[in-house]
JSON list of C-alpha atoms in Angstrom, two decimals:
[
{"chain": "A", "resi": 82, "resn": "MET", "atom": "CA", "xyz": [-2.46, 1.15, -1.59]},
{"chain": "A", "resi": 83, "resn": "SER", "atom": "CA", "xyz": [-1.70, 1.59, -5.27]},
{"chain": "A", "resi": 84, "resn": "LYS", "atom": "CA", "xyz": [-3.53, 4.05, -7.44]},
{"chain": "A", "resi": 85, "resn": "VAL", "atom": "CA", "xyz": [-6.35, 2.92, -9.70]},
{"chain": "A", "resi": 86, "resn": "VAL", "atom": "CA", "xyz": [-5.33, 2.17, -13.29]},
{"chain": "A", "resi": 87, "resn": "TYR", "atom": "CA", "xyz": [-8.08, 2.64, -15.86]},
{"chain": "A", "resi": 88, "resn": "LEU", "atom": "CA", "xyz": [-7.88, 0.26, -18.80]},
{"chain": "A", "resi": 89, "resn": "THR", "atom": "CA", "xyz": [-9.94, -1.05, -21.66]},
{"chain": "A", "resi": 90, "resn": "GLU", "atom": "CA", "xyz": [-10.87, -4.73, -21.59]},
{"chain": "A", "resi": 91, "resn": "ALA", "atom": "CA", "xyz": [-8.34, -5.37, -24.37]},
{"chain": "A", "resi": 92, "resn": "GLY", "atom": "CA", "xyz": [-5.62, -3.54, -22.43]},
{"chain": "A", "resi": 93, "resn": "LEU", "atom": "CA", "xyz": [-6.26, -5.57, -19.29]},
{"chain": "A", "resi": 94, "resn": "GLU", "atom": "CA", "xyz": [-6.31, -8.81, -21.28]},
{"chain": "A", "resi": 95, "resn": "LYS", "atom": "CA", "xyz": [-2.95, -7.90, -22.85]},
{"chain": "A", "resi": 96, "resn": "LEU", "atom": "CA", "xyz": [-1.42, -7.29, -19.41]},
{"chain": "A", "resi": 97, "resn": "LYS", "atom": "CA", "xyz": [-2.80, -10.58, -18.07]},
{"chain": "A", "resi": 98, "resn": "LYS", "atom": "CA", "xyz": [-1.33, -12.50, -21.04]},
{"chain": "A", "resi": 99, "resn": "GLU", "atom": "CA", "xyz": [2.05, -10.85, -20.53]},
{"chain": "A", "resi": 100, "resn": "LEU", "atom": "CA", "xyz": [1.95, -11.69, -16.82]},
{"chain": "A", "resi": 101, "resn": "ASP", "atom": "CA", "xyz": [1.02, -15.30, -17.58]},
{"chain": "A", "resi": 102, "resn": "HIS", "atom": "CA", "xyz": [3.89, -15.55, -20.10]},
{"chain": "A", "resi": 103, "resn": "LEU", "atom": "CA", "xyz": [6.38, -14.17, -17.58]},
{"chain": "A", "resi": 104, "resn": "ARG", "atom": "CA", "xyz": [5.22, -16.61, -14.91]},
{"chain": "A", "resi": 105, "resn": "SER", "atom": "CA", "xyz": [4.88, -19.73, -17.06]},
{"chain": "A", "resi": 106, "resn": "VAL", "atom": "CA", "xyz": [7.70, -19.32, -19.61]},
{"chain": "A", "resi": 107, "resn": "GLU", "atom": "CA", "xyz": [10.28, -16.76, -18.48]},
{"chain": "A", "resi": 108, "resn": "ARG", "atom": "CA", "xyz": [10.41, -17.70, -14.78]},
{"chain": "A", "resi": 109, "resn": "PRO", "atom": "CA", "xyz": [11.08, -21.44, -15.42]},
{"chain": "A", "resi": 110, "resn": "SER", "atom": "CA", "xyz": [13.63, -20.55, -18.10]},
{"chain": "A", "resi": 111, "resn": "ILE", "atom": "CA", "xyz": [15.63, -18.38, -15.71]},
{"chain": "A", "resi": 112, "resn": "ALA", "atom": "CA", "xyz": [15.36, -21.02, -12.97]},
{"chain": "A", "resi": 113, "resn": "ALA", "atom": "CA", "xyz": [16.84, -23.53, -15.42]},
{"chain": "A", "resi": 114, "resn": "GLN", "atom": "CA", "xyz": [19.68, -21.12, -16.27]},
{"chain": "A", "resi": 115, "resn": "ILE", "atom": "CA", "xyz": [20.46, -20.69, -12.57]},
{"chain": "A", "resi": 116, "resn": "ALA", "atom": "CA", "xyz": [20.46, -24.45, -12.01]},
{"chain": "A", "resi": 117, "resn": "GLU", "atom": "CA", "xyz": [22.75, -25.00, -14.99]},
{"chain": "A", "resi": 118, "resn": "ALA", "atom": "CA", "xyz": [25.17, -22.30, -13.82]},
{"chain": "A", "resi": 119, "resn": "ARG", "atom": "CA", "xyz": [25.10, -23.72, -10.27]},
{"chain": "A", "resi": 120, "resn": "ASP", "atom": "CA", "xyz": [26.10, -27.14, -11.62]},
{"chain": "A", "resi": 121, "resn": "LYS", "atom": "CA", "xyz": [29.29, -25.63, -13.05]},
{"chain": "A", "resi": 122, "resn": "GLY", "atom": "CA", "xyz": [30.88, -25.38, -9.64]},
{"chain": "A", "resi": 123, "resn": "ASP", "atom": "CA", "xyz": [32.26, -22.47, -7.61]},
{"chain": "A", "resi": 124, "resn": "LEU", "atom": "CA", "xyz": [29.56, -19.79, -7.41]},
{"chain": "A", "resi": 125, "resn": "SER", "atom": "CA", "xyz": [31.88, -17.05, -6.14]},
{"chain": "A", "resi": 126, "resn": "GLU", "atom": "CA", "xyz": [33.52, -16.68, -9.58]},
{"chain": "A", "resi": 127, "resn": "ASN", "atom": "CA", "xyz": [30.67, -17.82, -11.80]},
{"chain": "A", "resi": 128, "resn": "ALA", "atom": "CA", "xyz": [29.61, -14.98, -14.13]},
{"chain": "A", "resi": 129, "resn": "GLU", "atom": "CA", "xyz": [26.80, -17.06, -15.66]},
{"chain": "A", "resi": 130, "resn": "TYR", "atom": "CA", "xyz": [25.30, -17.63, -12.22]},
{"chain": "A", "resi": 131, "resn": "ASP", "atom": "CA", "xyz": [25.54, -13.93, -11.34]},
{"chain": "A", "resi": 132, "resn": "ALA", "atom": "CA", "xyz": [23.93, -12.91, -14.65]},
{"chain": "A", "resi": 133, "resn": "ALA", "atom": "CA", "xyz": [21.10, -15.43, -14.23]},
{"chain": "A", "resi": 134, "resn": "LYS", "atom": "CA", "xyz": [20.43, -14.29, -10.65]},
{"chain": "A", "resi": 135, "resn": "GLU", "atom": "CA", "xyz": [20.36, -10.65, -11.81]},
{"chain": "A", "resi": 136, "resn": "ALA", "atom": "CA", "xyz": [17.96, -11.56, -14.64]},
{"chain": "A", "resi": 137, "resn": "GLN", "atom": "CA", "xyz": [15.78, -13.39, -12.12]},
{"chain": "A", "resi": 138, "resn": "GLY", "atom": "CA", "xyz": [15.66, -10.32, -9.87]},
{"chain": "A", "resi": 139, "resn": "LEU", "atom": "CA", "xyz": [14.64, -8.08, -12.78]},
{"chain": "A", "resi": 140, "resn": "LEU", "atom": "CA", "xyz": [12.00, -10.57, -13.91]},
{"chain": "A", "resi": 141, "resn": "GLU", "atom": "CA", "xyz": [10.53, -10.86, -10.42]},
{"chain": "A", "resi": 142, "resn": "MET", "atom": "CA", "xyz": [10.39, -7.06, -10.16]},
{"chain": "A", "resi": 143, "resn": "LYS", "atom": "CA", "xyz": [8.57, -6.87, -13.52]},
{"chain": "A", "resi": 144, "resn": "ILE", "atom": "CA", "xyz": [6.12, -9.60, -12.46]},
{"chain": "A", "resi": 145, "resn": "SER", "atom": "CA", "xyz": [5.45, -7.81, -9.17]},
{"chain": "A", "resi": 146, "resn": "LYS", "atom": "CA", "xyz": [4.82, -4.51, -10.97]},
{"chain": "A", "resi": 147, "resn": "LEU", "atom": "CA", "xyz": [2.43, -6.16, -13.45]},
{"chain": "A", "resi": 148, "resn": "GLU", "atom": "CA", "xyz": [0.59, -7.95, -10.64]},
{"chain": "A", "resi": 149, "resn": "ALA", "atom": "CA", "xyz": [0.08, -4.63, -8.86]},
{"chain": "A", "resi": 150, "resn": "THR", "atom": "CA", "xyz": [-1.17, -3.01, -12.08]},
{"chain": "A", "resi": 151, "resn": "VAL", "atom": "CA", "xyz": [-3.63, -5.83, -12.77]},
{"chain": "A", "resi": 152, "resn": "ALA", "atom": "CA", "xyz": [-4.84, -5.75, -9.16]},
{"chain": "A", "resi": 153, "resn": "ALA", "atom": "CA", "xyz": [-5.43, -1.98, -9.35]},
{"chain": "A", "resi": 154, "resn": "ALA", "atom": "CA", "xyz": [-7.03, -2.12, -12.80]},
{"chain": "A", "resi": 155, "resn": "ARG", "atom": "CA", "xyz": [-10.55, -0.88, -13.39]},
{"chain": "A", "resi": 156, "resn": "ILE", "atom": "CA", "xyz": [-12.16, -1.48, -16.75]},
{"chain": "A", "resi": 157, "resn": "ILE", "atom": "CA", "xyz": [-13.88, 1.43, -18.41]},
{"chain": "A", "resi": 158, "resn": "HIS", "atom": "CA", "xyz": [-16.67, 0.56, -20.82]},
{"chain": "A", "resi": 159, "resn": "GLU", "atom": "CA", "xyz": [-17.68, 2.83, -23.70]},
{"chain": "A", "resi": 160, "resn": "SER", "atom": "CA", "xyz": [-21.07, 3.39, -22.03]},
{"chain": "A", "resi": 161, "resn": "GLN", "atom": "CA", "xyz": [-19.26, 5.15, -19.15]},
{"chain": "A", "resi": 162, "resn": "ILE", "atom": "CA", "xyz": [-17.39, 7.58, -21.38]},
{"chain": "A", "resi": 163, "resn": "ASP", "atom": "CA", "xyz": [-18.68, 11.13, -21.54]},
{"chain": "A", "resi": 164, "resn": "THR", "atom": "CA", "xyz": [-17.92, 13.19, -24.65]},
{"chain": "A", "resi": 165, "resn": "ASN", "atom": "CA", "xyz": [-18.87, 16.58, -23.23]},
{"chain": "A", "resi": 166, "resn": "SER", "atom": "CA", "xyz": [-15.31, 17.14, -22.01]},
{"chain": "A", "resi": 167, "resn": "VAL", "atom": "CA", "xyz": [-12.00, 15.37, -22.57]},
{"chain": "A", "resi": 168, "resn": "GLN", "atom": "CA", "xyz": [-11.35, 12.37, -20.33]},
{"chain": "A", "resi": 169, "resn": "ILE", "atom": "CA", "xyz": [-9.56, 9.04, -20.43]},
{"chain": "A", "resi": 170, "resn": "LEU", "atom": "CA", "xyz": [-10.53, 6.82, -23.39]},
{"chain": "A", "resi": 171, "resn": "ASN", "atom": "CA", "xyz": [-11.88, 9.76, -25.40]},
{"chain": "A", "resi": 172, "resn": "ARG", "atom": "CA", "xyz": [-10.81, 10.05, -29.01]},
{"chain": "A", "resi": 173, "resn": "VAL", "atom": "CA", "xyz": [-9.73, 13.67, -29.42]},
{"chain": "A", "resi": 174, "resn": "LYS", "atom": "CA", "xyz": [-9.11, 15.50, -32.67]},
{"chain": "A", "resi": 175, "resn": "ILE", "atom": "CA", "xyz": [-6.88, 18.50, -32.12]},
{"chain": "A", "resi": 176, "resn": "LYS", "atom": "CA", "xyz": [-5.30, 21.16, -34.30]},
{"chain": "A", "resi": 177, "resn": "ASN", "atom": "CA", "xyz": [-1.93, 22.73, -33.68]},
{"chain": "A", "resi": 178, "resn": "VAL", "atom": "CA", "xyz": [-2.88, 26.41, -34.04]},
{"chain": "A", "resi": 179, "resn": "GLY", "atom": "CA", "xyz": [0.69, 27.40, -34.97]},
{"chain": "A", "resi": 180, "resn": "THR", "atom": "CA", "xyz": [1.27, 24.86, -37.74]},
{"chain": "A", "resi": 181, "resn": "GLY", "atom": "CA", "xyz": [-2.29, 23.99, -38.75]},
{"chain": "A", "resi": 182, "resn": "LYS", "atom": "CA", "xyz": [-1.52, 20.28, -38.36]},
{"chain": "A", "resi": 183, "resn": "ILE", "atom": "CA", "xyz": [-4.49, 18.15, -37.30]},
{"chain": "A", "resi": 184, "resn": "MET", "atom": "CA", "xyz": [-3.88, 15.13, -35.05]},
{"chain": "A", "resi": 185, "resn": "GLU", "atom": "CA", "xyz": [-6.16, 12.53, -33.56]},
{"chain": "A", "resi": 186, "resn": "TYR", "atom": "CA", "xyz": [-5.44, 10.56, -30.39]},
{"chain": "A", "resi": 187, "resn": "THR", "atom": "CA", "xyz": [-7.21, 8.29, -27.97]},
{"chain": "A", "resi": 188, "resn": "LEU", "atom": "CA", "xyz": [-6.24, 9.11, -24.38]},
{"chain": "A", "resi": 189, "resn": "VAL", "atom": "CA", "xyz": [-5.29, 5.93, -22.53]},
{"chain": "A", "resi": 190, "resn": "SER", "atom": "CA", "xyz": [-3.42, 4.85, -19.40]},
{"chain": "A", "resi": 191, "resn": "GLU", "atom": "CA", "xyz": [0.36, 4.63, -19.45]},
{"chain": "A", "resi": 192, "resn": "ASN", "atom": "CA", "xyz": [0.09, 0.85, -19.84]},
{"chain": "A", "resi": 193, "resn": "GLU", "atom": "CA", "xyz": [-1.81, 1.08, -23.12]},
{"chain": "A", "resi": 194, "resn": "ALA", "atom": "CA", "xyz": [0.01, 4.03, -24.71]},
{"chain": "A", "resi": 195, "resn": "ASN", "atom": "CA", "xyz": [1.23, 3.46, -28.26]},
{"chain": "A", "resi": 196, "resn": "LEU", "atom": "CA", "xyz": [1.75, 6.48, -30.52]},
{"chain": "A", "resi": 197, "resn": "LYS", "atom": "CA", "xyz": [1.87, 4.34, -33.67]},
{"chain": "A", "resi": 198, "resn": "GLU", "atom": "CA", "xyz": [-1.71, 3.29, -32.88]},
{"chain": "A", "resi": 199, "resn": "GLY", "atom": "CA", "xyz": [-2.73, 6.84, -31.96]},
{"chain": "A", "resi": 200, "resn": "LYS", "atom": "CA", "xyz": [-2.94, 6.02, -28.23]},
{"chain": "A", "resi": 201, "resn": "LEU", "atom": "CA", "xyz": [-1.59, 8.86, -26.11]},
{"chain": "A", "resi": 202, "resn": "SER", "atom": "CA", "xyz": [-0.80, 8.35, -22.41]},
{"chain": "A", "resi": 203, "resn": "ILE", "atom": "CA", "xyz": [-2.79, 10.53, -20.03]},
{"chain": "A", "resi": 204, "resn": "GLY", "atom": "CA", "xyz": [0.53, 11.25, -18.30]},
{"chain": "A", "resi": 205, "resn": "THR", "atom": "CA", "xyz": [1.90, 13.24, -21.26]},
{"chain": "A", "resi": 206, "resn": "PRO", "atom": "CA", "xyz": [1.91, 17.06, -21.21]},
{"chain": "A", "resi": 207, "resn": "ILE", "atom": "CA", "xyz": [-0.54, 17.21, -24.14]},
{"chain": "A", "resi": 208, "resn": "ALA", "atom": "CA", "xyz": [-3.05, 14.83, -22.54]},
{"chain": "A", "resi": 209, "resn": "LYS", "atom": "CA", "xyz": [-2.78, 16.56, -19.15]},
{"chain": "A", "resi": 210, "resn": "ALA", "atom": "CA", "xyz": [-3.54, 19.90, -20.80]},
{"chain": "A", "resi": 211, "resn": "LEU", "atom": "CA", "xyz": [-6.55, 18.45, -22.66]},
{"chain": "A", "resi": 212, "resn": "LEU", "atom": "CA", "xyz": [-8.19, 16.65, -19.72]},
{"chain": "A", "resi": 213, "resn": "GLY", "atom": "CA", "xyz": [-11.40, 18.33, -18.60]},
{"chain": "A", "resi": 214, "resn": "ARG", "atom": "CA", "xyz": [-11.47, 20.71, -21.56]},
{"chain": "A", "resi": 215, "resn": "ASN", "atom": "CA", "xyz": [-14.33, 21.09, -24.06]},
{"chain": "A", "resi": 216, "resn": "GLN", "atom": "CA", "xyz": [-14.69, 21.07, -27.81]},
{"chain": "A", "resi": 217, "resn": "GLY", "atom": "CA", "xyz": [-13.62, 24.45, -29.24]},
{"chain": "A", "resi": 218, "resn": "ASP", "atom": "CA", "xyz": [-11.26, 25.23, -26.35]},
{"chain": "A", "resi": 219, "resn": "ILE", "atom": "CA", "xyz": [-7.77, 26.44, -27.18]},
{"chain": "A", "resi": 220, "resn": "VAL", "atom": "CA", "xyz": [-5.18, 25.01, -24.82]},
{"chain": "A", "resi": 221, "resn": "ASP", "atom": "CA", "xyz": [-1.62, 26.13, -24.15]},
{"chain": "A", "resi": 222, "resn": "VAL", "atom": "CA", "xyz": [0.72, 23.17, -23.78]},
{"chain": "A", "resi": 223, "resn": "GLN", "atom": "CA", "xyz": [4.34, 23.14, -22.67]},
{"chain": "A", "resi": 224, "resn": "VAL", "atom": "CA", "xyz": [6.18, 20.25, -24.33]},
{"chain": "A", "resi": 225, "resn": "PRO", "atom": "CA", "xyz": [9.93, 19.49, -24.30]},
{"chain": "A", "resi": 226, "resn": "SER", "atom": "CA", "xyz": [10.36, 21.19, -27.70]},
{"chain": "A", "resi": 227, "resn": "GLY", "atom": "CA", "xyz": [8.60, 24.38, -26.50]},
{"chain": "A", "resi": 228, "resn": "ALA", "atom": "CA", "xyz": [5.14, 25.87, -26.09]},
{"chain": "A", "resi": 229, "resn": "MET", "atom": "CA", "xyz": [2.24, 25.20, -28.44]},
{"chain": "A", "resi": 230, "resn": "LYS", "atom": "CA", "xyz": [-1.43, 26.07, -28.75]},
{"chain": "A", "resi": 231, "resn": "LEU", "atom": "CA", "xyz": [-3.93, 23.32, -29.50]},
{"chain": "A", "resi": 232, "resn": "GLU", "atom": "CA", "xyz": [-7.55, 23.68, -30.48]},
{"chain": "A", "resi": 233, "resn": "ILE", "atom": "CA", "xyz": [-9.91, 20.84, -29.57]},
{"chain": "A", "resi": 234, "resn": "LEU", "atom": "CA", "xyz": [-11.86, 20.13, -32.75]},
{"chain": "A", "resi": 235, "resn": "GLU", "atom": "CA", "xyz": [-13.76, 17.01, -31.72]},
{"chain": "A", "resi": 236, "resn": "ILE", "atom": "CA", "xyz": [-14.28, 14.72, -28.73]},
{"chain": "A", "resi": 237, "resn": "GLY", "atom": "CA", "xyz": [-15.57, 11.20, -29.33]},
{"chain": "A", "resi": 238, "resn": "ILE", "atom": "CA", "xyz": [-15.37, 7.57, -28.36]}
]
């Protein structure tokens, strides 16, 4: 059984659209490429056929992975989000104690992570260190570039 994946409604909708696109556009396109390559004759020395079959395998693996994610998805509504301590889908304002830099992130599942949009995956070292903590806490975080101290300034939705 796969683990539960917590998503927003928008995140789940995005995954469903991507899955639909892969099934209805990409899959038929690759099938057509395979058929075209097959029509060219000897398959044992047909690089186009081999490339199309490899692309098909990768596509089917991606579709399978997305299907499993969608099947395991659970939508979290704002009404279910507690702001007493840091948890998934919280908006967290933190301050790097060493540099004084203030950052704001929304903690999301790996599938919705996008740093440009301020969405930080709960699988990152920073998010893992923040989970379950309270406003005012100072947290030590080990990141690839070294250790840092973060102060939780605000927890919201």
